[in-house]
XYZ file of C-alpha atoms in Angstrom:
648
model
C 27.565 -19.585 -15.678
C 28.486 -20.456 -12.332
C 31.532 -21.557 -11.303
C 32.683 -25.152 -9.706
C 33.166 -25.021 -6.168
C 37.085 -25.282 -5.100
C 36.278 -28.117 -2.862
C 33.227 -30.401 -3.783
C 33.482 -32.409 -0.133
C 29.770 -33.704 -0.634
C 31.190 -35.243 -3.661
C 34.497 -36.035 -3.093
C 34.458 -38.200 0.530
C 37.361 -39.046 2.137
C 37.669 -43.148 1.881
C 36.770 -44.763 5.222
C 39.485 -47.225 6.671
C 39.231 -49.878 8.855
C 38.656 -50.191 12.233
C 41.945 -49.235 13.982
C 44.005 -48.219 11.472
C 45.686 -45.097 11.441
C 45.634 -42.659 8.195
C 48.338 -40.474 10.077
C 50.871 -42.781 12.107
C 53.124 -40.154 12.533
C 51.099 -37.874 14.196
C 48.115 -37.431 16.675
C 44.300 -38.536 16.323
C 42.802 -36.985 13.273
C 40.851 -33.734 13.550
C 37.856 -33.616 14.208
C 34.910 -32.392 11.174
C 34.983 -28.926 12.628
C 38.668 -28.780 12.784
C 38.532 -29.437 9.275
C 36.074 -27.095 8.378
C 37.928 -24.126 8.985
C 41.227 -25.442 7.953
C 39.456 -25.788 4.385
C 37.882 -22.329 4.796
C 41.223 -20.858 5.331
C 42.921 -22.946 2.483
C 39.539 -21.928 0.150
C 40.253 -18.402 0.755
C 44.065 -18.481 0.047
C 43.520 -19.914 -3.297
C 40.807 -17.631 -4.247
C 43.235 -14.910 -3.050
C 46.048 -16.205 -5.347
C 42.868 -16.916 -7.855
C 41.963 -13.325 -7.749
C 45.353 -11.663 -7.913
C 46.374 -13.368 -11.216
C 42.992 -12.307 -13.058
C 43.406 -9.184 -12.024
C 47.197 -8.528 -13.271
C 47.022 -6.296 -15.824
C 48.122 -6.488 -19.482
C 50.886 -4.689 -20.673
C 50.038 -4.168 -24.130
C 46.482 -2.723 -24.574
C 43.854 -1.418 -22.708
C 41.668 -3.215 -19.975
C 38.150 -2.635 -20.479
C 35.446 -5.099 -18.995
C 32.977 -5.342 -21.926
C 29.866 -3.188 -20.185
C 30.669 0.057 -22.306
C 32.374 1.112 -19.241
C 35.553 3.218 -19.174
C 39.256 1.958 -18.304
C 39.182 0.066 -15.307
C 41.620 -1.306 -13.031
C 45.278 -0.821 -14.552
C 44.489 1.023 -17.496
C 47.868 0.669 -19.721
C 47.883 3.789 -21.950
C 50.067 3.890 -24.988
C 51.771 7.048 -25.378
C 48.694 9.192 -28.103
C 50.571 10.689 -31.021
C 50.734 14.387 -30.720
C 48.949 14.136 -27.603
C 45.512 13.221 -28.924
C 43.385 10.005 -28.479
C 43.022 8.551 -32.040
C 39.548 10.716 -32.267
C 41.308 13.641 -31.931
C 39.811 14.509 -28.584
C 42.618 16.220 -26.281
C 44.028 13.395 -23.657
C 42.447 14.326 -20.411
C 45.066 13.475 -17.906
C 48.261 15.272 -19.237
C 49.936 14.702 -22.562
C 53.014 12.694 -23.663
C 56.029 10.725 -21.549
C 54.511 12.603 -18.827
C 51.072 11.042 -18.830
C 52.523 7.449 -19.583
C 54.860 8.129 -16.474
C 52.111 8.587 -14.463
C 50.244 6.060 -15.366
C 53.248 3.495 -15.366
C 53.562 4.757 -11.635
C 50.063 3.719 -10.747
C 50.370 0.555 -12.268
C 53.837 -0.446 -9.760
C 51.637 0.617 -7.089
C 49.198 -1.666 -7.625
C 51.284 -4.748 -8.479
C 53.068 -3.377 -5.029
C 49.541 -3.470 -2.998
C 48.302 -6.922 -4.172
C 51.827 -8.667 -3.437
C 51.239 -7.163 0.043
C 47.674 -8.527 0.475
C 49.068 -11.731 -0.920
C 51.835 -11.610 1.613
C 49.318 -10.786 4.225
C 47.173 -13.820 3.715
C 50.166 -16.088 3.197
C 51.057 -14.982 6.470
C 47.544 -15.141 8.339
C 46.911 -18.744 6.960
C 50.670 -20.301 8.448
C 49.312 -18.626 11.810
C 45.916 -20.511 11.609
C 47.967 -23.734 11.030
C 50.215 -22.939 14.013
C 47.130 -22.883 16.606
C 46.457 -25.930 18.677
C 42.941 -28.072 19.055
C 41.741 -26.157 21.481
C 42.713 -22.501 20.328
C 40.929 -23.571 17.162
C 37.937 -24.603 19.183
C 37.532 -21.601 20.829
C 37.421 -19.661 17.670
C 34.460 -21.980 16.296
C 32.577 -21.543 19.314
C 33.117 -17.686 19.205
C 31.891 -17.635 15.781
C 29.368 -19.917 16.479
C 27.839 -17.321 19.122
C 28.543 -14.552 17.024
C 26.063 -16.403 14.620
C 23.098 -17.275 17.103
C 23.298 -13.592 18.493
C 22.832 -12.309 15.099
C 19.719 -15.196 14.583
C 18.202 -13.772 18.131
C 18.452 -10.383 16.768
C 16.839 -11.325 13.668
C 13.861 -13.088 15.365
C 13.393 -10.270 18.059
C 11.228 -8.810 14.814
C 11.469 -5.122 14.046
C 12.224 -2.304 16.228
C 10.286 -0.424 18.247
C 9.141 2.656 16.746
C 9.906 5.803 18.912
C 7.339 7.291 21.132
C 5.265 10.462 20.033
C 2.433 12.017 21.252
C -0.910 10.188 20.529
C -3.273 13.330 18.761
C -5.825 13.869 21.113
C -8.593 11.075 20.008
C -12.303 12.649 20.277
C -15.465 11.735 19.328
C -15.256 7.956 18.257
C -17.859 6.207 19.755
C -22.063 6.760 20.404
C -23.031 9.464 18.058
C -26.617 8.205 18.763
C -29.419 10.425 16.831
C -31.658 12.303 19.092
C -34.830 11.783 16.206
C -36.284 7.798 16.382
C -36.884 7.645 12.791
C -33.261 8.723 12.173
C -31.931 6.593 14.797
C -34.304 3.058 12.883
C -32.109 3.978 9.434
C -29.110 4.191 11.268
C -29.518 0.851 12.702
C -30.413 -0.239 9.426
C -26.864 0.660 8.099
C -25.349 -1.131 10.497
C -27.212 -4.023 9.744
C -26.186 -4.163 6.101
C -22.688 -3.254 7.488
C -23.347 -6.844 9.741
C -24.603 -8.728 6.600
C -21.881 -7.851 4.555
C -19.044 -8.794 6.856
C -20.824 -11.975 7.827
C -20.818 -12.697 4.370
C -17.009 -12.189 3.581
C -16.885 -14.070 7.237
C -18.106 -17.317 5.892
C -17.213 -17.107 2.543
C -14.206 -15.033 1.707
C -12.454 -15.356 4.757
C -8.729 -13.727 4.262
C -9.193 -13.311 0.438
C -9.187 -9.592 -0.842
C -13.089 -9.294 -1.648
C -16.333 -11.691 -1.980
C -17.705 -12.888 -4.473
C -21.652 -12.606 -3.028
C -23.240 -14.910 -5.291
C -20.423 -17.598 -5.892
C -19.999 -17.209 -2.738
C -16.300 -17.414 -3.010
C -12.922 -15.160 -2.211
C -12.041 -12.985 -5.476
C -9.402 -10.620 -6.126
C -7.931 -7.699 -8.962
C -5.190 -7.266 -10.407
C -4.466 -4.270 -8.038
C -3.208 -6.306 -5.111
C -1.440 -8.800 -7.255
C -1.680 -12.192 -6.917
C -1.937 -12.871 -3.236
C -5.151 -13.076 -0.721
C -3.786 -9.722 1.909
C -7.560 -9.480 3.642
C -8.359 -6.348 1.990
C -12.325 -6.466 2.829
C -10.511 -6.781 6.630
C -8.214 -3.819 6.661
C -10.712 -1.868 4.918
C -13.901 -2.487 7.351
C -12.007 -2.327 10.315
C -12.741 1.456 11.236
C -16.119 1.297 10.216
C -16.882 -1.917 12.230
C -15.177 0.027 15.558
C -17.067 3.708 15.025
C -20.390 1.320 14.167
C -19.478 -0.539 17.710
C -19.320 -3.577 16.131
C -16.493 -4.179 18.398
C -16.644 -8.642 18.562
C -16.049 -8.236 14.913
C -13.133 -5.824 14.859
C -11.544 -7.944 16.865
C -11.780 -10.817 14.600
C -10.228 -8.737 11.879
C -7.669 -7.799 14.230
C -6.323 -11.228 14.698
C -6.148 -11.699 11.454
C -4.286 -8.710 10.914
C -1.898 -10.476 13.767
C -1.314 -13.744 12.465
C -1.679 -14.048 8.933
C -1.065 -10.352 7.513
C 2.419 -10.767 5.892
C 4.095 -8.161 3.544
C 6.929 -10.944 2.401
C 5.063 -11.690 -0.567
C 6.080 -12.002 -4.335
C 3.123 -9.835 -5.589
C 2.578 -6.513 -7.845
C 0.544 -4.345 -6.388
C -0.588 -0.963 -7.020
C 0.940 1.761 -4.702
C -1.922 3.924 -4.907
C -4.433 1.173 -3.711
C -2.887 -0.202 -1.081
C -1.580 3.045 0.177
C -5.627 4.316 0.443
C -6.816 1.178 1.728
C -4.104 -0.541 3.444
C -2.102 2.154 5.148
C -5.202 4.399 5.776
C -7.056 1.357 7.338
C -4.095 0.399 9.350
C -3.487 3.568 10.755
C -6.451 4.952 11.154
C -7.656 1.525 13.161
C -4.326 2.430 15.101
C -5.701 5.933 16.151
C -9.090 4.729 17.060
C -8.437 1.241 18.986
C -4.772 2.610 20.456
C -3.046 -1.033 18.714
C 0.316 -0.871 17.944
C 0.267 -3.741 16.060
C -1.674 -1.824 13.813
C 0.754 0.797 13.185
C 3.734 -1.656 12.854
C 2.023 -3.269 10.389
C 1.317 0.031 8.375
C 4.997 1.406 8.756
C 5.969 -2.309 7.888
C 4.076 -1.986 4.471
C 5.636 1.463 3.784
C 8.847 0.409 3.630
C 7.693 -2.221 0.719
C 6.145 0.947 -1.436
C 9.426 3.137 -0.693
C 11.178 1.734 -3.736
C 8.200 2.737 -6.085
C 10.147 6.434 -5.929
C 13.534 4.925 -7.167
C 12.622 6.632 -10.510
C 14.545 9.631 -12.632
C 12.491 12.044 -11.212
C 11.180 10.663 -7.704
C 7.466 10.609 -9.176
C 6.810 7.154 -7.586
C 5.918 3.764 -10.570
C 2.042 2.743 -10.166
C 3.116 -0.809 -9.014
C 5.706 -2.046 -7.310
C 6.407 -5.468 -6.093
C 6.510 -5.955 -2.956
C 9.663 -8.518 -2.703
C 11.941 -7.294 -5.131
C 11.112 -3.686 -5.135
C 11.135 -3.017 -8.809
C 8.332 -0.795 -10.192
C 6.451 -0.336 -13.273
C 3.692 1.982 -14.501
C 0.055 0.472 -16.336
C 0.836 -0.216 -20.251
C -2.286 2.001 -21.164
C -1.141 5.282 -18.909
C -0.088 7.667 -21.688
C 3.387 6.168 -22.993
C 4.075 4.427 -19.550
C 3.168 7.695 -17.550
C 2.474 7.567 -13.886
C -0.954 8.988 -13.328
C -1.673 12.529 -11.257
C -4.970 10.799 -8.574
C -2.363 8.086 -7.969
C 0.957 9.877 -6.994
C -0.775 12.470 -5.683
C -2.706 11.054 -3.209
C -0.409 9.706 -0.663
C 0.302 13.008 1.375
C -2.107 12.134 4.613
C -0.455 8.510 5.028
C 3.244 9.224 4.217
C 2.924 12.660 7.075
C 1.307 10.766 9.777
C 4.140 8.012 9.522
C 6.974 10.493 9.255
C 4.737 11.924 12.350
C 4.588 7.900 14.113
C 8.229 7.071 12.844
C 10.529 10.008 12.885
C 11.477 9.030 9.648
C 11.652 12.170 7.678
C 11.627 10.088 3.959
C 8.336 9.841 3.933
C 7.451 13.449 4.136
C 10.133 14.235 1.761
C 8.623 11.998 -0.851
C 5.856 13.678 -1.140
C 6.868 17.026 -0.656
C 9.325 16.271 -3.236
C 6.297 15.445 -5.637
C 4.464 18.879 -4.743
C 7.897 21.077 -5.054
C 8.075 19.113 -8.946
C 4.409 19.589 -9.798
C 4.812 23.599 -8.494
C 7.700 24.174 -11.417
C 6.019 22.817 -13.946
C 3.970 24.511 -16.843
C 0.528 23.682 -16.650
C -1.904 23.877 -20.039
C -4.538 26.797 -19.007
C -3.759 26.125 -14.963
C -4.859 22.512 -14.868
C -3.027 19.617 -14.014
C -2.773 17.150 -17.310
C -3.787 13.842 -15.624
C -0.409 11.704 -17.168
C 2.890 12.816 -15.885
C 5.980 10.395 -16.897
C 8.335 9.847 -14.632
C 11.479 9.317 -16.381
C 11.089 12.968 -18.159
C 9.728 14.588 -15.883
C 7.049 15.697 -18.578
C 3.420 15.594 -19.059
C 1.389 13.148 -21.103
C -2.008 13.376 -22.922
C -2.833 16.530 -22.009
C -6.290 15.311 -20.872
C -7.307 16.815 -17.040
C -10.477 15.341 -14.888
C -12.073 15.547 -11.687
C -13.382 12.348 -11.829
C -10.819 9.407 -12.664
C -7.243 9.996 -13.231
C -6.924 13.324 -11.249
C -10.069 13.335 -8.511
C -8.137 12.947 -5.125
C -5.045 14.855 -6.263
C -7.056 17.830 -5.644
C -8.826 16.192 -2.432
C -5.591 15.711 -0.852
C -4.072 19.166 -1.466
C -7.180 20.107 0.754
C -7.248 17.485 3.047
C -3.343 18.415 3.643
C -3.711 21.671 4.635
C -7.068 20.707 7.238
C -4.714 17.915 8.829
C -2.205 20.256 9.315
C -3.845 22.561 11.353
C -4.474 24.994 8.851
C -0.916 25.641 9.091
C 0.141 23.756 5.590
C -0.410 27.181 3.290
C 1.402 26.027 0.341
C -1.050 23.116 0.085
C -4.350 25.278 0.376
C -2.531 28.020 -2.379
C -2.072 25.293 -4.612
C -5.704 23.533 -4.167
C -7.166 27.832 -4.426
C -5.343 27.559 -7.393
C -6.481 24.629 -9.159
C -10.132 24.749 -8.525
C -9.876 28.270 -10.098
C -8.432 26.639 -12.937
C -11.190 24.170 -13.017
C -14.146 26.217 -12.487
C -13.067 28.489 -15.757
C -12.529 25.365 -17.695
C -14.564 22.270 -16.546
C -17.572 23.402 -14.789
C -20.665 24.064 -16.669
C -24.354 24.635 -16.486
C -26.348 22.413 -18.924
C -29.702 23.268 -20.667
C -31.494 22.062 -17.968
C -30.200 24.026 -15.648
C -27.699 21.157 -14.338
C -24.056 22.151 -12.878
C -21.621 19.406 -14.074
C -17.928 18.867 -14.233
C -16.615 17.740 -17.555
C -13.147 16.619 -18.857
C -10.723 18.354 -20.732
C -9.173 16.861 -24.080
C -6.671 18.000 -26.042
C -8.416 21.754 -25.590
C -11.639 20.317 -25.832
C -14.471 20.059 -22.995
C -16.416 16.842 -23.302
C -19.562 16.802 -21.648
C -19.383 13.692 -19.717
C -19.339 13.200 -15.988
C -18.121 10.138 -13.943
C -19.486 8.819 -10.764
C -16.148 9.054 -9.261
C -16.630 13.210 -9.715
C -19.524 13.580 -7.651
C -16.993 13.592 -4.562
C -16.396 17.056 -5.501
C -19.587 18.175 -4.046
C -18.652 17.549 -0.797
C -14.943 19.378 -1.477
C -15.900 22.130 -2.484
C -18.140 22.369 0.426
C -15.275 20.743 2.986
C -13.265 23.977 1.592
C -15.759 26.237 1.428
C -14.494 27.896 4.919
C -11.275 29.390 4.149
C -11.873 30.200 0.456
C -10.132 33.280 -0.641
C -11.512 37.046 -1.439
C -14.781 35.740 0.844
C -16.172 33.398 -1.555
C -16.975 30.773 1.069
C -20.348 31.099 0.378
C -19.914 30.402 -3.728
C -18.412 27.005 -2.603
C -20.755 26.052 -0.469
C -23.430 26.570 -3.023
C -21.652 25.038 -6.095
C -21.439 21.817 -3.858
C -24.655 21.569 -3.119
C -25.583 21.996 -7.112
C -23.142 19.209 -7.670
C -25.021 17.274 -5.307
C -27.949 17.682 -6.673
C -26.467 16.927 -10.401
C -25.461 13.752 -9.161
C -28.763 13.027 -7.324
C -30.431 13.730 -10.742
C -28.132 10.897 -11.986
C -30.044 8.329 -9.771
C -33.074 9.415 -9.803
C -33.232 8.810 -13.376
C -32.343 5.811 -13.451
C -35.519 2.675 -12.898
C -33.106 1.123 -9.915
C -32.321 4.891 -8.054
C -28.400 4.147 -8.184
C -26.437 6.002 -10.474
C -24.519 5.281 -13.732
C -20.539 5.156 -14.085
C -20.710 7.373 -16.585
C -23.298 10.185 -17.673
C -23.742 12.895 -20.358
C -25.055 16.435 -20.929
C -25.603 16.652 -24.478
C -27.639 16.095 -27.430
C -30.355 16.341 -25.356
C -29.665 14.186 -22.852
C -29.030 14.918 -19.357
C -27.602 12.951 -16.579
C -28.457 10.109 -18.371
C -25.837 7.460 -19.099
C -25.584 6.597 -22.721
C -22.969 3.672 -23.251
C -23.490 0.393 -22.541
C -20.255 0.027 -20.729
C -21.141 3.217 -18.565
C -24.732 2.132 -17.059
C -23.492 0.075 -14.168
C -23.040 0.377 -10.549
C -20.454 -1.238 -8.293
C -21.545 -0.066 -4.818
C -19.933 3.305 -4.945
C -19.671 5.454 -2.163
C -18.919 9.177 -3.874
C -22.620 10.603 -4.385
C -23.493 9.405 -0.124
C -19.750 11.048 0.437
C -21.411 14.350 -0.918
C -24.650 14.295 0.556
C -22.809 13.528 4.059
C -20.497 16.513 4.031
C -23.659 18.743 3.088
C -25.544 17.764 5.728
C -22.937 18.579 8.121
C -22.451 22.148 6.377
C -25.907 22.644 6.014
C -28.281 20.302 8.112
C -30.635 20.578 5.036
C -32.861 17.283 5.417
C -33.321 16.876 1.812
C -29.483 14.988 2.088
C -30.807 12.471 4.687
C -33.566 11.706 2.285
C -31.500 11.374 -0.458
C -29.424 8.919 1.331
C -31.730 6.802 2.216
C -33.023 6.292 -1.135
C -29.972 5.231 -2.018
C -29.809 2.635 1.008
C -32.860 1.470 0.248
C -32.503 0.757 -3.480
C -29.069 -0.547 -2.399
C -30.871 -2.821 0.009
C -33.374 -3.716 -2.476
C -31.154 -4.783 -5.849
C -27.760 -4.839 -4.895
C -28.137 -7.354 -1.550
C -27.966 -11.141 -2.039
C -28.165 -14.071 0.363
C -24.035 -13.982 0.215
C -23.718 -10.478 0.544
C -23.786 -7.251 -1.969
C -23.065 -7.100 -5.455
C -22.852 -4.783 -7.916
C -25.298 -4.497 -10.975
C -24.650 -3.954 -14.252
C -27.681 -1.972 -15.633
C -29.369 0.434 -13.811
C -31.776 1.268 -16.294
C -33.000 -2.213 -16.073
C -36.022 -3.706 -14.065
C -34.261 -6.683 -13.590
C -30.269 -5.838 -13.520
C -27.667 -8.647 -13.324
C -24.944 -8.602 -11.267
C -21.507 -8.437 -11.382
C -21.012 -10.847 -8.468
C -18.362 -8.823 -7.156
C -18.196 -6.983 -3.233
C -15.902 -4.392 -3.339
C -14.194 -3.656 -0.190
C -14.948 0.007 -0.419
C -18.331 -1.015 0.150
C -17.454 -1.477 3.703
C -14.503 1.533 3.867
C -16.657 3.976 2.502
C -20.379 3.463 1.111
C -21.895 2.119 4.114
C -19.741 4.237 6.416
C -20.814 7.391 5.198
C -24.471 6.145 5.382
C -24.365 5.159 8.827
C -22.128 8.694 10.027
C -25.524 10.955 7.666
C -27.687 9.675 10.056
C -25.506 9.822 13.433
C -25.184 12.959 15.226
C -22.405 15.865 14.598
C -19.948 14.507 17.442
C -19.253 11.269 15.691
C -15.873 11.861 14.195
C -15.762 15.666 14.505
C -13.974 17.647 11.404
C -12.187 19.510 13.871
C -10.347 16.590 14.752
C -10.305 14.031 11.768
C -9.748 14.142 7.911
C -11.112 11.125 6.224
C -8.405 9.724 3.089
C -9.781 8.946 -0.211
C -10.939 5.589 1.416
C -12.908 7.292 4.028
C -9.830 6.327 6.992
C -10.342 9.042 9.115
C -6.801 10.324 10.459
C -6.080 12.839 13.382
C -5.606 16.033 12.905
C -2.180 16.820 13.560
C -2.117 20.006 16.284
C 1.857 19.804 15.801
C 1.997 23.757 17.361
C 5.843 23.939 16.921
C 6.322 20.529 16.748
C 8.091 20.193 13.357
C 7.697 17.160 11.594
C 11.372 15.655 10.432
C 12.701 16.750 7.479
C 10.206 19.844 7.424
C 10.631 23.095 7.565
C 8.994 25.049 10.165
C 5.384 25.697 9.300
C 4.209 29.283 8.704
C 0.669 30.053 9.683
């Protein structure tokens, strides 16, 4: 309930008198409104003073407990226990007897002693306010008054600068031209459909999170809550500048500039905005040289930092983005925070401990790793469900598709952006993949490789879209492997890649299922309903572009350009590209839905297979989960804050 101001003035006016009479003959001219203002201020605060110290006298008879379940507070008043024993017959903590109830009689004098003295105090300081004339009074307001508008400047200056740091040495971000015509047609091809489907969210989406191609409308998911934050923008703006589509970057970059705002009442997920948002931000910071860019990034971080506030520091899926308070999905395992989701902000939270000098970001996730290293793990995988108020896993149900797939990525990715310095991270991803080639991979009948999931100690023979990333990390790690098995790697991603190419080609629209099973006969073949569409996802191109790098084997390019041309065929529309929701049918539907990872990652990976080897070099970027690429970090002995000194 809240309490009745002291003073109502807007309510209680002061009767206005005639012209020329006096209210005070006595004395001088009346004072004027901001004379009176602080003489009620000062009178407001003695009362509240007096106010204050008579609800807070204490009681001499009992205790004084606020009713929160809390212990004695304030002046606790303890009647002398009998035999020196609480009426539970626990032992009295503090002494026993006349001595305890001495002691405590002492504190409570001393207390009575200090709030006479603050009452004194403020008596005192109010007669001295009286005492001061107009114009000592007046001099105060104004002081307090420029106190105020230096603290408004301050607050409109915007944040600080961040401090400076060496820019990673920026290579091989623009041309990339193929040497072969034919090669050089598809490429411009890409970046045509790139042009179509930014035109479209141009015209018809215009600062909402994705397009809707045939409704030709802005839509949005539950995953950046409820406001319109551009994602289609932030997302596409690295692929726009490495496809030179420089006129349009710029458009998203004044966007980003005026109407990007963090200040927002809206749930969103950590994970996704992390990958998309912070990725994009930065990484169009590293290749345009922007600040605003980076502000804006390091401006978003601070809105996910509260997501960690939990029992153990694994962060909630969602936080909101005004208040701070998190939450995890209701269908995650008994409110568990999920493995692909808190473990897959390790590239973004280093490079802005790197950009910041803030060492909590790196500590976060370190933090994270140093839990996950003490924990039991069922057979040496990683459950996907972890809950973060135990500290204890969920279902114990582990996959390399949803749930867990760029956990594993990033431990990878970690130790490649680190110079190859990061050896805990590359132990731990040795480690796991170990784990998962004794458990998950198998061969089918056919003769296909395929990665299934783990349940409850059983291997279902299923394998998502989102899996067929692995291809291209195994191959990514290949180099490095340990007891020389560089070449195994390389070879079990290209039989992934061709698993997953199997999964298309079998289908009557060449794009690949969701979903698809190896059993009962069936192979690579998706079998639910719910499990035969395709929403423009980039992982199977992702593969086939990190094998042709490894391997230069042509069959990839081919392979990718079936898939842009059956993209091109059924999935464009006047208003864009849409997903379809059969691809085992002639005539698919859509799904009427552009996904902004269309533009991060699906049509960027098409238009880097068919560009030469010194567009974005792997000796100087790491792409995120979104396809972002970020620097790699040639710290030497740099340490990053809140590090420890990395070993080589």
């Amino acid at each position: 309930m809240t309490t009745p101001a002291l003073l109502p003035l807007s309510g209680r006016r002061i009767p206005t008198l005639p012209p020329g009479a006096s209210s005070f003959p006595h004395h001088r001219a009346t004072l004027r409104l901001s004379e009176k203002f602080i003489l009620l201020l000062i009178l407001s605060a003695f009362i509240t003073l007096c106010f204050g110290a008579f609800f807070f006298l204490p009681d001499n008879s009992k205790h004084k407990r606020f009713d929160l379940g809390l212990e004695d507070v304030l002046i606790p008043h303890i009647d002398p226990p009998k035999e020196g024993k609480h009426a539970s017959g626990q032992v009295v903590i503090h002494g026993q007897g006349a001595h305890d109830e001495h002691r405590h009689r002492e504190e409570e004098e001393s207390l009575r002693d200090k709030i006479r003295a603050d009452h004194e105090r403020a008596l005192q300081e109010a007669k001295e306010k009286l005492r001061k004339s107009r114009e000592e009074l007046q001099a105060e307001i104004q002081t307090e008054k420029n106190k105020v508008m230096e603290d408004l400047k301050k607050k409109d200056a915007g944040p600080k600068p961040l401090p400076p740091v060496p820019m990673p040495k920026v290579v091989g971000i623009n041309d990339g031209e193929p040497v072969e015509p034919g090669v050089k047609e598809k490429r411009d091809k890409i970046r045509e459909m790139m042009k179509h489907a930014w035109d479209s969210y141009r015209q018809y989406g215009w600062g909402h999170n994705e397009l809707k191609p045939l409704a030709k409308k802005g839509h949005s998911t539950n995953i950046f809550g409820n406001s319109q934050l551009g994602a289609t923008i932030v997302d596409a703006l690295d692929t726009l500048y490495i496809m030179g589509l420089h006129d349009e970057f710029k458009d998203g970059q004044d966007w980003i500039e005026q109407n990007l705002d963090w200040n927002v009442n809206a749930e969103v997920s950590v994970f996704e905005v992390n990958i998309r948002f912070i990725g994009g931000l930065l990484a169009a910071y590293y290749l345009s040289g922007q600040e605003m860019f980076k502000l804006k990034a390091v401006q978003l971080a601070e809105k996910l930092l509260p997501a960690f506030n939990t029992p153990t520091g694994i962060p909630w899926a969602m936080v909101n983005l005004k208040s701070g308070v998190g939450r995890n999905w209701g269908w995650a395992s008994a409110g568990s925070s999920i493995l692909a989701e808190f473990g897959t902000l390790h590239m973004e939270f280093v490079h802005l401990t790197y950009l910041t000098g803030n060492p909590a970001y790196y500590q976060k996730v370190m933090h994270i790793r140093k839990l996950l290293a003490k924990m039991d793990r069922p057979n040496g995988l990683y459950p996907n469900y972890l809950n973060p108020r135990t500290g204890r896993w969920g279902q114990h149900h582990t996959s390399v598709g949803g749930l867990g797939d760029s956990f594993y990525e990033y431990l990878l990715k970690a130790w490649l952006m680190s110079d190859r310095t990061d050896i805990e991270a590359r132990k731990t991803y040795d480690d796991a993949i170990e784990a998962i080639e004794r458990h998950l991979i198998r061969k089918s009948n056919g003769g296909l490789t395929f990665i299934g999931e783990w349940k409850n100690g059983h291997l279902e023979r299923k394998m998502g879209h989102l899996a067929c990333f692995a291809g291209g990390m195994f191959a990514l790690g290949a180099d490095g492997s340990p007891d020389d098995k560089a070449g195994h790697y390389l070879q079990l991603g290209a039989e992934i890649a061709h698993t997953c190419h199997e999964s298309y080609d079998r289908t009557v629209v060449k794009l690949g299922p969701e979903a698809f099973k190896f059993d009962s006969g069936l192979e690579a073949v998706a079998v639910r309903q719910n499990e035969k569409y395709y929403i423009l996802r980039p992982e199977v191109i992702e593969t086939y572009w990190y094998m042709w790098r490894f391997t230069h084997d042509p069959k990839y390019r081919q392979w990718g350009w079936e898939a842009a041309q059956a993209i091109d065929k059924y999935c464009r529309v006047s208003g864009g590209f849409s997903g379809v929701k059969d691809v085992y049918s002639s005539n698919p539907t859509y799904d009427d839905v552009q996904q902004s990872f269309f533009l991060a990652e699906t049509l960027k990976y098409l238009y880097l297979l068919f560009s030469s080897d010194d567009l974005m070099p792997f000796e100087s970027w790491v792409f995120n989960t979104e396809a972002h690429p970020l620097p790699v970090l040639h710290l030497g002995n740099i340490t990053l804050p809140g590090s420890e000194p990395a070993q080589r």
